[in-house]
Coordinates of C-alpha atoms and ligand atoms in Angstrom, one line a residue:
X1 CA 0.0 0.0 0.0
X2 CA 1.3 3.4 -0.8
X3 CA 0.6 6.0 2.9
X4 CA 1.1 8.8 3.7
X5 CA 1.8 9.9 6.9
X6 CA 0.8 13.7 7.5
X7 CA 1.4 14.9 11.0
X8 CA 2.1 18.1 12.9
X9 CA 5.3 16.9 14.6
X10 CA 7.3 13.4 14.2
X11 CA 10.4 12.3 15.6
X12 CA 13.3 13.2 15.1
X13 CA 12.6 16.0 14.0
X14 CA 10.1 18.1 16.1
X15 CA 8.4 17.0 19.6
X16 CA 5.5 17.8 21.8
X17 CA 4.1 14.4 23.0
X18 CA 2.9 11.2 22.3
X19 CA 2.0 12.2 18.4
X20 CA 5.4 12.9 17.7
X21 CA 6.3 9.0 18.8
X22 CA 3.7 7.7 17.2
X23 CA 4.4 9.5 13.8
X24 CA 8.4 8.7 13.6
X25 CA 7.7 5.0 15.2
X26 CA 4.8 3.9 12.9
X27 CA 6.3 4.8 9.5
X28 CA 9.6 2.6 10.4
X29 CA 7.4 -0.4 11.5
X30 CA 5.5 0.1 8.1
X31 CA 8.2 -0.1 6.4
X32 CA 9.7 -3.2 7.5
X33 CA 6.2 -4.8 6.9
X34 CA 6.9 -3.9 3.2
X35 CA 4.4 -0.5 3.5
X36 CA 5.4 1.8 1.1
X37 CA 5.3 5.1 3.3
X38 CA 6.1 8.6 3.2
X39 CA 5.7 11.3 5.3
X40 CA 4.6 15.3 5.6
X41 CA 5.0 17.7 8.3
X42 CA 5.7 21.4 8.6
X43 CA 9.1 22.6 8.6
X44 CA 9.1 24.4 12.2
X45 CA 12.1 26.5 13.5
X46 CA 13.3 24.1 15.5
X47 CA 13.2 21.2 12.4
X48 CA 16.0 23.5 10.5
X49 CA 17.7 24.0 13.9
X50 CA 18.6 20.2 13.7
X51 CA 21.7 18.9 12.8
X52 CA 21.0 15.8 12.4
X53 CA 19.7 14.3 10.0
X54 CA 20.4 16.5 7.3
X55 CA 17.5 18.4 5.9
X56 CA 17.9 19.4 2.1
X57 CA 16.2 21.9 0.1
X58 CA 13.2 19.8 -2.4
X59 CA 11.4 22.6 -4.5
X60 CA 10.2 25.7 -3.5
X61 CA 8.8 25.9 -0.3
X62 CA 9.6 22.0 0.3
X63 CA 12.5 20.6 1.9
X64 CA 13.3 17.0 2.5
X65 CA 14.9 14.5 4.7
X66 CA 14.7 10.5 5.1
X67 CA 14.4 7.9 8.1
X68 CA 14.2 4.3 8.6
X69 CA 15.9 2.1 5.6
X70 CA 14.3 4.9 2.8
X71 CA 11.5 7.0 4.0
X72 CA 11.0 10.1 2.2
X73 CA 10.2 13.2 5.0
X74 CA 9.1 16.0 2.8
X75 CA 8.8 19.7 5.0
X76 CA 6.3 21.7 4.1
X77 CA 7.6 25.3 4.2
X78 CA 6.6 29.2 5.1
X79 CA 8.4 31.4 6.5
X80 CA 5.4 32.9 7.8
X81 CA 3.7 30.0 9.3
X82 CA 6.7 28.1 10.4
X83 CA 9.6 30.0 11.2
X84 CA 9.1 31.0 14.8
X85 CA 9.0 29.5 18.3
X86 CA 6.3 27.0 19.8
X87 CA 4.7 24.9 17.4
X88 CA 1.5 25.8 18.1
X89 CA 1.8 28.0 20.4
X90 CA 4.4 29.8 23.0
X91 CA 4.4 31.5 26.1
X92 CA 1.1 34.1 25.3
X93 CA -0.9 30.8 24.7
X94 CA -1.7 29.6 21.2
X95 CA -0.4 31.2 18.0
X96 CA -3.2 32.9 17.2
X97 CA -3.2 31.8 13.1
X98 CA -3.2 28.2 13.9
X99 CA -6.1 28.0 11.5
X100 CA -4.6 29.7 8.6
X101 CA -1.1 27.3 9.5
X102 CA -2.8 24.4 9.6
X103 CA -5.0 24.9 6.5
X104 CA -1.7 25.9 4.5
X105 CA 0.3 22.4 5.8
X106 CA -3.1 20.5 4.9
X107 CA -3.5 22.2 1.6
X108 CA 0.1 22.0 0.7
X109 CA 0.1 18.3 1.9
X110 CA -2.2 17.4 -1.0
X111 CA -0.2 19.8 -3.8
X112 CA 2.8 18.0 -3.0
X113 CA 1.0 14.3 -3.0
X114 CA 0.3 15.9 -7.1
X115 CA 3.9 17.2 -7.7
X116 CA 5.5 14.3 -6.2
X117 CA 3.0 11.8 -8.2
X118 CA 2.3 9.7 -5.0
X119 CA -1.2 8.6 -5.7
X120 CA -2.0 7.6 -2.0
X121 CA -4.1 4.5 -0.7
X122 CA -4.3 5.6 2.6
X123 CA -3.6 9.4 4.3
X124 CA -3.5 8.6 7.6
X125 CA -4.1 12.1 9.7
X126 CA -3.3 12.8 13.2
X127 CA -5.1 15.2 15.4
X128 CA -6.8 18.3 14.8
X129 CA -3.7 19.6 12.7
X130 CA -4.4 17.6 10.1
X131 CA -7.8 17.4 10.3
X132 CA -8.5 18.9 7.1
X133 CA -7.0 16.8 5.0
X134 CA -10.4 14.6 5.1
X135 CA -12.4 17.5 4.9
X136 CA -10.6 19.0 1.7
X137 CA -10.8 15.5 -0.2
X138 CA -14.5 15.1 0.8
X139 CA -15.7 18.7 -0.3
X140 CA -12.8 20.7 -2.5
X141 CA -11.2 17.8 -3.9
X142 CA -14.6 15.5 -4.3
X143 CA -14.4 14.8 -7.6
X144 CA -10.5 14.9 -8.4
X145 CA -9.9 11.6 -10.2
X146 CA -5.8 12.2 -8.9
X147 CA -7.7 11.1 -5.1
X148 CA -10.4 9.1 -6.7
X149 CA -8.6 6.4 -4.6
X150 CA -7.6 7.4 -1.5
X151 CA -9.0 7.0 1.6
X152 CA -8.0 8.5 5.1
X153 CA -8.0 7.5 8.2
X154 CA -8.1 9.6 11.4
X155 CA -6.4 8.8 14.3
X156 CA -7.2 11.0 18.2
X157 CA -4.4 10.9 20.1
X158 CA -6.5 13.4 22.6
X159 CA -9.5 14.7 21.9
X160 CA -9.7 17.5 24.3
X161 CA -7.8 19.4 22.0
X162 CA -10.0 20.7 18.7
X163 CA -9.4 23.9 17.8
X164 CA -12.5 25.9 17.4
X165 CA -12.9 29.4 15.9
X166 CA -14.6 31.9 15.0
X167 CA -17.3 31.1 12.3
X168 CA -16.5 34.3 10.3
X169 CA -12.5 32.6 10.0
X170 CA -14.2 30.1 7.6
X171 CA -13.0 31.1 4.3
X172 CA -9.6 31.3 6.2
X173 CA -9.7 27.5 5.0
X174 CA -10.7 28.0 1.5
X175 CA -14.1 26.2 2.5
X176 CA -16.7 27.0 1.3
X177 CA -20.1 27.7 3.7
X178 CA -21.5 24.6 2.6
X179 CA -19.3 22.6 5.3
X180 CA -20.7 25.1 8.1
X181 CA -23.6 23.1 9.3
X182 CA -24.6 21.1 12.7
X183 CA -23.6 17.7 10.5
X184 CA -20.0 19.2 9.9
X185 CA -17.7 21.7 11.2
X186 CA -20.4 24.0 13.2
X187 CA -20.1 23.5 16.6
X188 CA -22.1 26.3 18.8
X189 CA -21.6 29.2 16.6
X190 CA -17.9 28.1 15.9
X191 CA -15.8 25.8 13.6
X192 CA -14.5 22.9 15.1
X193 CA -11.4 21.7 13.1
X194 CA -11.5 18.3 14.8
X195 CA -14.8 17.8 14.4
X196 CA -14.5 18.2 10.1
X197 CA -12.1 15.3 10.7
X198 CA -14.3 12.9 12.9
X199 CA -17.6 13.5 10.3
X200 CA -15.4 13.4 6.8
X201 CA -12.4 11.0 7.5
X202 CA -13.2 6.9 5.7
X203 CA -12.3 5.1 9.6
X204 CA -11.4 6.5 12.7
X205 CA -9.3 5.3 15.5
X206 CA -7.8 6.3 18.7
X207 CA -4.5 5.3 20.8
X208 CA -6.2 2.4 23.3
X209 CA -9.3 0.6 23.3
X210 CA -10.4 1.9 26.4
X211 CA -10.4 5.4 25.3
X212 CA -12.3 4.4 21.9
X213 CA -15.2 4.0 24.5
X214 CA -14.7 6.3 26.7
X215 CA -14.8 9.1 24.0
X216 CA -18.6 8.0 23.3
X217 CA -19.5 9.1 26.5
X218 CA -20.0 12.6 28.1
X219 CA -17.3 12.4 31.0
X220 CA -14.4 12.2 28.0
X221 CA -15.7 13.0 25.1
X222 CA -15.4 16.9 25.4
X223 CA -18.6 17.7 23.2
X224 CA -17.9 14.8 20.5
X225 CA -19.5 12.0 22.1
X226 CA -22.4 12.8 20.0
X227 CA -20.6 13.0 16.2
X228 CA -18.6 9.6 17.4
X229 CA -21.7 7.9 18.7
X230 CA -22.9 8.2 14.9
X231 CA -19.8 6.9 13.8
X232 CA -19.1 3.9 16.5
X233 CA -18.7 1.6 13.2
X234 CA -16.1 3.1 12.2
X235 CA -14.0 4.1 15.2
X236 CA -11.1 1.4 16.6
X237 CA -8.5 1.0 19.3
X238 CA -4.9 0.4 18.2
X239 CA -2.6 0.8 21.4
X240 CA 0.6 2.8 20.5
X241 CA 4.2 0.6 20.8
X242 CA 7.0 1.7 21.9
X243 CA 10.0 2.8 20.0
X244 CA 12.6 0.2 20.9
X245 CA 15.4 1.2 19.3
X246 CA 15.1 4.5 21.5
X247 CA 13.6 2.9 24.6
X248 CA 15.6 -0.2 24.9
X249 CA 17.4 -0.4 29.2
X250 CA 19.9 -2.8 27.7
X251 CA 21.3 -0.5 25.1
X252 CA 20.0 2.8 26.1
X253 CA 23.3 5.5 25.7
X254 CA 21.9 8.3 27.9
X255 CA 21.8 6.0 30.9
X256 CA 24.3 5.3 33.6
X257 CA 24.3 1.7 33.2
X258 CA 22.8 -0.9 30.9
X259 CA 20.9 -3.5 32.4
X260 CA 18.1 -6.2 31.0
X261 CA 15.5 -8.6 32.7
X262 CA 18.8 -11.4 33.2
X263 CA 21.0 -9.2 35.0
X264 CA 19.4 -5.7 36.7
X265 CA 22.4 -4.7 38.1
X266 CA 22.6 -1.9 36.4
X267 CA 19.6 0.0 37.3
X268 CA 21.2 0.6 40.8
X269 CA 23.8 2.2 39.2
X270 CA 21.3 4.0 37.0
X271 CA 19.2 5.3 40.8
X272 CA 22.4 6.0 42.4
X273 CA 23.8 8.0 38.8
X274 CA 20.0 9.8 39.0
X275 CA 20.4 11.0 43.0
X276 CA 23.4 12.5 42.4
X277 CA 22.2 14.6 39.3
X278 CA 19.3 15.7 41.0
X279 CA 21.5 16.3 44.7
X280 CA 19.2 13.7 46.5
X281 CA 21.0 11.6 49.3
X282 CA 22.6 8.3 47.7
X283 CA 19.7 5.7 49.7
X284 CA 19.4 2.8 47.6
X285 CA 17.0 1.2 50.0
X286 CA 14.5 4.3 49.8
X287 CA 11.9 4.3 47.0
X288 CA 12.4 7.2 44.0
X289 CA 9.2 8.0 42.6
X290 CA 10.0 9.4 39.0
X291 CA 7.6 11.7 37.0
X292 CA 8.2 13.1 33.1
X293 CA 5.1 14.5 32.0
X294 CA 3.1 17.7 31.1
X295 CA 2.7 20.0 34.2
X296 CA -1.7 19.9 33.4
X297 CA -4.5 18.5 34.9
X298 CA -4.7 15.9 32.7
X299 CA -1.9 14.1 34.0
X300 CA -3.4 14.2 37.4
X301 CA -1.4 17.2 38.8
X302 CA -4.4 18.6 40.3
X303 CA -4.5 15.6 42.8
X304 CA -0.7 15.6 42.8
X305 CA -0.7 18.8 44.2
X306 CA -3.2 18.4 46.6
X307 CA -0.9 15.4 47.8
X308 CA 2.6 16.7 47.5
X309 CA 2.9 17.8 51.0
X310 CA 2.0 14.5 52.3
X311 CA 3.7 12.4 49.7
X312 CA 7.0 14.6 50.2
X313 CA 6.7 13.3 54.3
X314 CA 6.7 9.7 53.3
X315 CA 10.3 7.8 53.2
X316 CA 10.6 8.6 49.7
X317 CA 12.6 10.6 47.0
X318 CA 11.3 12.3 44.0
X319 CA 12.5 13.4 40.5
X320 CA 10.1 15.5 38.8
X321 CA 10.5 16.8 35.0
X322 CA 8.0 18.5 33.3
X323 CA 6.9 22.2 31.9
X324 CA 3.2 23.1 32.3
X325 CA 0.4 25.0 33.5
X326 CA 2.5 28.0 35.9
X327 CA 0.2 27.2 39.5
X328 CA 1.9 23.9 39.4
X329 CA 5.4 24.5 38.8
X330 CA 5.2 27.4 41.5
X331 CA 3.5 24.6 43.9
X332 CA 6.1 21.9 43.2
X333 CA 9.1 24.9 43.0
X334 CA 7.7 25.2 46.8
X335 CA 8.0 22.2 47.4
X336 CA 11.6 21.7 46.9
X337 CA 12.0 24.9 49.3
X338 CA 10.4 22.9 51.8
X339 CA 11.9 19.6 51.5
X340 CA 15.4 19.9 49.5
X341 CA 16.5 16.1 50.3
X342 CA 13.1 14.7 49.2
X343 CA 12.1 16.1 46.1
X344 CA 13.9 17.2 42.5
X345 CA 12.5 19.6 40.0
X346 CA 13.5 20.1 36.5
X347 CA 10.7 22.9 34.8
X348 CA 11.9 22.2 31.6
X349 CA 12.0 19.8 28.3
X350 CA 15.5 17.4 28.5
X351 CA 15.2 14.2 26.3
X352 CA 18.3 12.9 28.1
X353 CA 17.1 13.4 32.0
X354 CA 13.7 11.9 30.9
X355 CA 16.1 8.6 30.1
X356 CA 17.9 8.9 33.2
X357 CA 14.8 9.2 34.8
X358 CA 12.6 5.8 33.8
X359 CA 15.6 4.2 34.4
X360 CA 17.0 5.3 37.8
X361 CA 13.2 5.3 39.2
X362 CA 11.7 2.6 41.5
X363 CA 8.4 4.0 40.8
X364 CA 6.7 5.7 38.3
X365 CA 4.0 7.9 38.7
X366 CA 1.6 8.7 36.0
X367 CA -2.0 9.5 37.8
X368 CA -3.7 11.0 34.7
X369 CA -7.3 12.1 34.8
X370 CA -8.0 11.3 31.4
X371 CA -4.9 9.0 28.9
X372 CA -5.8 8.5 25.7
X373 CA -2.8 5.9 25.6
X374 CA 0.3 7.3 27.3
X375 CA 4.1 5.8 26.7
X376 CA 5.3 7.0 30.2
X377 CA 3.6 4.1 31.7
X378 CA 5.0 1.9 29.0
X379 CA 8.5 3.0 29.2
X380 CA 8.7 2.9 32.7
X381 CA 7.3 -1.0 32.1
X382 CA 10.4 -1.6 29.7
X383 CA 12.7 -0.2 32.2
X384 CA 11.8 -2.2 35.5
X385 CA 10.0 0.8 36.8
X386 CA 6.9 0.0 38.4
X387 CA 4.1 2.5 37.7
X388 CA 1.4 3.9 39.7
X389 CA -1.5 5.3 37.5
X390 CA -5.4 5.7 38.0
X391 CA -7.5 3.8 35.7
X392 CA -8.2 5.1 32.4
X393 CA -8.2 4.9 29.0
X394 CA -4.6 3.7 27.8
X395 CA -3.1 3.2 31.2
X396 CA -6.1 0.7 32.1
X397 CA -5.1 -1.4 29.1
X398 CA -1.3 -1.6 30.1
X399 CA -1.0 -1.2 34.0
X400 CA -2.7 -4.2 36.4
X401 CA -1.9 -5.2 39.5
X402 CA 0.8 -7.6 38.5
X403 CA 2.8 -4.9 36.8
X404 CA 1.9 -2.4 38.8
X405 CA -0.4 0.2 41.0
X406 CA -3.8 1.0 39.5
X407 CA -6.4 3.4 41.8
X408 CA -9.9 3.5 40.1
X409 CA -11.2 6.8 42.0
X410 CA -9.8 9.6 41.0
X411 CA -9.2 11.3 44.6
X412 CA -6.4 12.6 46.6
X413 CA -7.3 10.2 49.1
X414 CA -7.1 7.3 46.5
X415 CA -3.9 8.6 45.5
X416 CA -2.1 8.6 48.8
X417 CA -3.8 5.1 49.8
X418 CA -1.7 3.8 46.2
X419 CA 1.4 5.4 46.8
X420 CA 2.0 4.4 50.6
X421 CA 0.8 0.9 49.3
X422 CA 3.5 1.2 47.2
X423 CA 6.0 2.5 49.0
X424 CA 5.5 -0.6 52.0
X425 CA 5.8 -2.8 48.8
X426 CA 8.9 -1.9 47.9
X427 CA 10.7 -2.9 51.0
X428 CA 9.6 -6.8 50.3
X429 CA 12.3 -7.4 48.1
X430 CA 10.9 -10.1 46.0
X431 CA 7.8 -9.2 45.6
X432 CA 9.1 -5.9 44.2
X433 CA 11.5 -7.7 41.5
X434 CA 9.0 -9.7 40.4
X435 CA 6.4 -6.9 39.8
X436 CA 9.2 -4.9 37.8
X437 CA 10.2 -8.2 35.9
X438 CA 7.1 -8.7 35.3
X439 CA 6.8 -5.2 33.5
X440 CA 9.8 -5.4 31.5
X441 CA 9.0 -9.1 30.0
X442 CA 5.9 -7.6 28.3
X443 CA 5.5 -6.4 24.8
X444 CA 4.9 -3.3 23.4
X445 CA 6.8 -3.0 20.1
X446 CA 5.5 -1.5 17.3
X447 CA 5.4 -4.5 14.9
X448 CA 2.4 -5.7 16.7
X449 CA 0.7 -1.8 16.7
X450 CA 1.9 -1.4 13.0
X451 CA 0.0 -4.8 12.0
X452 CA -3.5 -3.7 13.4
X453 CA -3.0 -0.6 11.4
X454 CA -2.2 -2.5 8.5
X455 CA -5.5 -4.1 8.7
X456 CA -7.1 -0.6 9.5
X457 CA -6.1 0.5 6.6
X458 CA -7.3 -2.6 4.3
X459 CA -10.3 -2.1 6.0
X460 CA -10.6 1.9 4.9
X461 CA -9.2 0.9 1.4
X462 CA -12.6 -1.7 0.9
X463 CA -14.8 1.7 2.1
Ligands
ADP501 P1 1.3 13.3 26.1 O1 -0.2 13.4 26.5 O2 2.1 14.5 26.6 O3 1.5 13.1 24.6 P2 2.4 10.7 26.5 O4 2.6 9.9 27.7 O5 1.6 10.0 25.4 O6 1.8 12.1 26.9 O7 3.8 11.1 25.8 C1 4.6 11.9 26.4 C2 6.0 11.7 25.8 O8 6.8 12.8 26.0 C3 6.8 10.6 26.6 O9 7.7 10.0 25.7 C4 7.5 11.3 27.7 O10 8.7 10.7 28.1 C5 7.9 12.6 26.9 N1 8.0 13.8 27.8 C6 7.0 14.5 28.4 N2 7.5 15.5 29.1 C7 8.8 15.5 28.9 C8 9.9 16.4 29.3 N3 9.7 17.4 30.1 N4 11.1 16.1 29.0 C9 11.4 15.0 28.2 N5 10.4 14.1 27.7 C10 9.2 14.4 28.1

């Protein structure tokens, strides 16, 4: 199958979250199932700031790289649009012309698929950035025999992010009004980018089963429950893998130590390596709870700062790296006032610390409200750390009680209960080993992701 791959960041190249994983990881497991793939993605700031791998100049306002064995990444340019700080947004909030951006990558995405003769099967979008990619080949591009067979399909990776604006930034898109109706993008008195690609896209899927049915309901489904309810057919589950080549504790280069599931030896180097980066006592029989996540209320922080105080008075240790909402960093930046030896904080985005981190951990702590699928859970599984989440969405498919800690009401209470469970675990040798053994034995590569999208994709193709 010939697919395309058209997301707003992918690594290497440019990272905000889990998207960025999935839309580097995916493409290389594709490809060694045979896929013929290629992807698209704006060519940010921060892309040209690489140095690796080399980015080349295409055609006007293109530029290209490659990954994996030979995967074409094609940049779509503008100076405009794309040459300037925060992807989507920086420290004012949001760029304010996401829509016009986004329009122009979407737009540009299909030009290129023209110019570059690549007559896709499958367009597989990501998020409310590429949203309209659906939406342009249902409407605009209906009956362009170049697209007569492609299909898309549309995958949430968190749908609590949609992008609404003003109505009278329609034509903005190059839509016309016909689109701006209850049954498409209107969504009260606005347009809802997201929503044009849940109504337009050929099959829909998000990052775990559990949040493919938690998005039908009111509680998750932040105003979309009712457009996905109509499509419920056509929406799947495809939990994300895990990049092992990046996230791999027996040849991992950014940590201390190397160390597998026949000799763990060195992940007590790797705790001992990680107190003394973060200036925490050298205790090896004193439990580190490790965090790398966004600073939000997603990821639980609102119960996590409710409970910091009391967590920080338990025998414990804690890393924390993160950037986020500001109430949070200022309540955890208090926090290391308060208790210096306990508790490490690192406000900021470091690829290499986040390594250091699931590795030199005991515990991991990931207590989102709401996780579409989550890798911090996942990594910390591959790297003998045993996480402690609340139970939802991705982190209920992956965390149980023999890998791990799972509370199932989401409380400060609940929380604490977990954690001081935990924390008397730890000191029965044994049973602790086991549990992270037990974690690191299971599978999460991509080859067994890539194949259910493989058979996603068939099943668009047959549409
Ligand atoms: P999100 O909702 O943010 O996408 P995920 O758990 O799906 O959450 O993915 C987050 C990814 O980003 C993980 O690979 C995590 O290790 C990484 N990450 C998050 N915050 C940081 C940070 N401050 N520094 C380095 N890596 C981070």
């Amino acid at each position: 199958m010939k697919i395309v791959m058209a997301a707003s960041e992918v690594v290497p190249f440019a990272k905000t979250g889990g998207l960025a994983d999935v839309a580097g990881a995916l493409p290389l497991a594709l490809e060694k199932a045979g896929q013929d793939v290629i992807i698209i993605m704006p060519g940010y700031k921060a892309v040209h700031a690489l140095q690796n791998p080399e980015i080349k100049p295409f055609k006007d306002g293109v530029s290209y790289s490659k990954i994996g064995k030979n995967i074409p990444v094609y940049f779509i340019e503008n100076a405009e649009y794309f040459d300037r700080d925060g992807l989507y947004g920086d420290k004012n909030g949001d760029h304010k012309d996401n829509l016009e951006r986004f329009s122009y990558f979407c737009r540009r995405t299909l030009e290129l698929l023209r110019e570059i003769k690549f007559k896709p099967d499958i367009i597989h979008c990501h998020d409310w950035q590429s949203a309209l990619i659906p939406v342009y080949l249902k409407n605009t591009l209906a009956l362009d025999p170049f697209f007569a067979n492609t299909r898309t399909v549309f995958t949430i990776h968190n749908i609590g992010y949609q992008c609404l604006f003003p109505k009278e930034s329609l034509p903005k898109t190059g839509l016309d009004w016909g689109v701006y109706n209850i049954d498409m993008l209107e969504y009260y008195d606005k347009i809802n980018i997201l929503k044009g690609g849940l109504v337009f896209s050929d099959l829909i899927n998000t990052v775990s089963d559990t949040y493919s049915k938690e998005i039908q309901t009111k509680e998750f489904g932040f105003g979309m429950e009712g457009v996905l309810a109509k499509r419920k057919n056509d929406l799947f589950g495809i939990i994300n893998g895990l990049d092992y080549a990046i996230w791999d504790p027996a040849a991992d280069k950014k940590i201390a130590a190397n160390f597998s599931t026949k000799d763990m030896t060195g992940k007590a180097a790797c705790k001992g390596d990680l107190q003394k980066f973060c200036g925490l006592p050298a205790k090896a029989d004193v439990p580190l709870i490790g965090v790398v996540s966004r600073l939000a209320e997603q990821k639980g922080f609102d119960i996590v700062a409710e409970a910091i105080d009391e967590i920080c008075r338990m025998d414990i240790q804690m890393v924390i790296l993160g950037t986020g909402d500001l109430k949070y960093h200022q309540i955890m930046e208090a926090m290391v006032k308060k208790y210096p030896k306990v508790i490490s904080l690192y406000l900021k985005f470091d690829d290499t610390l986040a390594h250091k981190i699931y590795a030199g951990s005991d515990m991991f702590l990931m207590p989102s409200k709401y996780e579409p699928c989550g890798l911090g859970q996942m990594i910390s599984l591959r790297y003998g750390t045993v996480p402690l989440v609340f139970k939802t969405g991705g982190l209920a498919d992956t965390v149980n009680a023999k890998n791990g800690y799972i509370f199932d009401v989401y409380s400060k209470a609940e929380l604490l209960k977990t954690i001081k469970r935990a924390v008397k675990d730890f000191k029965l040798k044994k049973k602790w080993q086991d549990l992270a053994l037990r974690g690191m034995k299971q599978n999460f590569s991509w080859s067994a992701s890539a194949k259910q999208y493989i058979e996603l994709y068939e099943k668009a193709k047959a549409k």
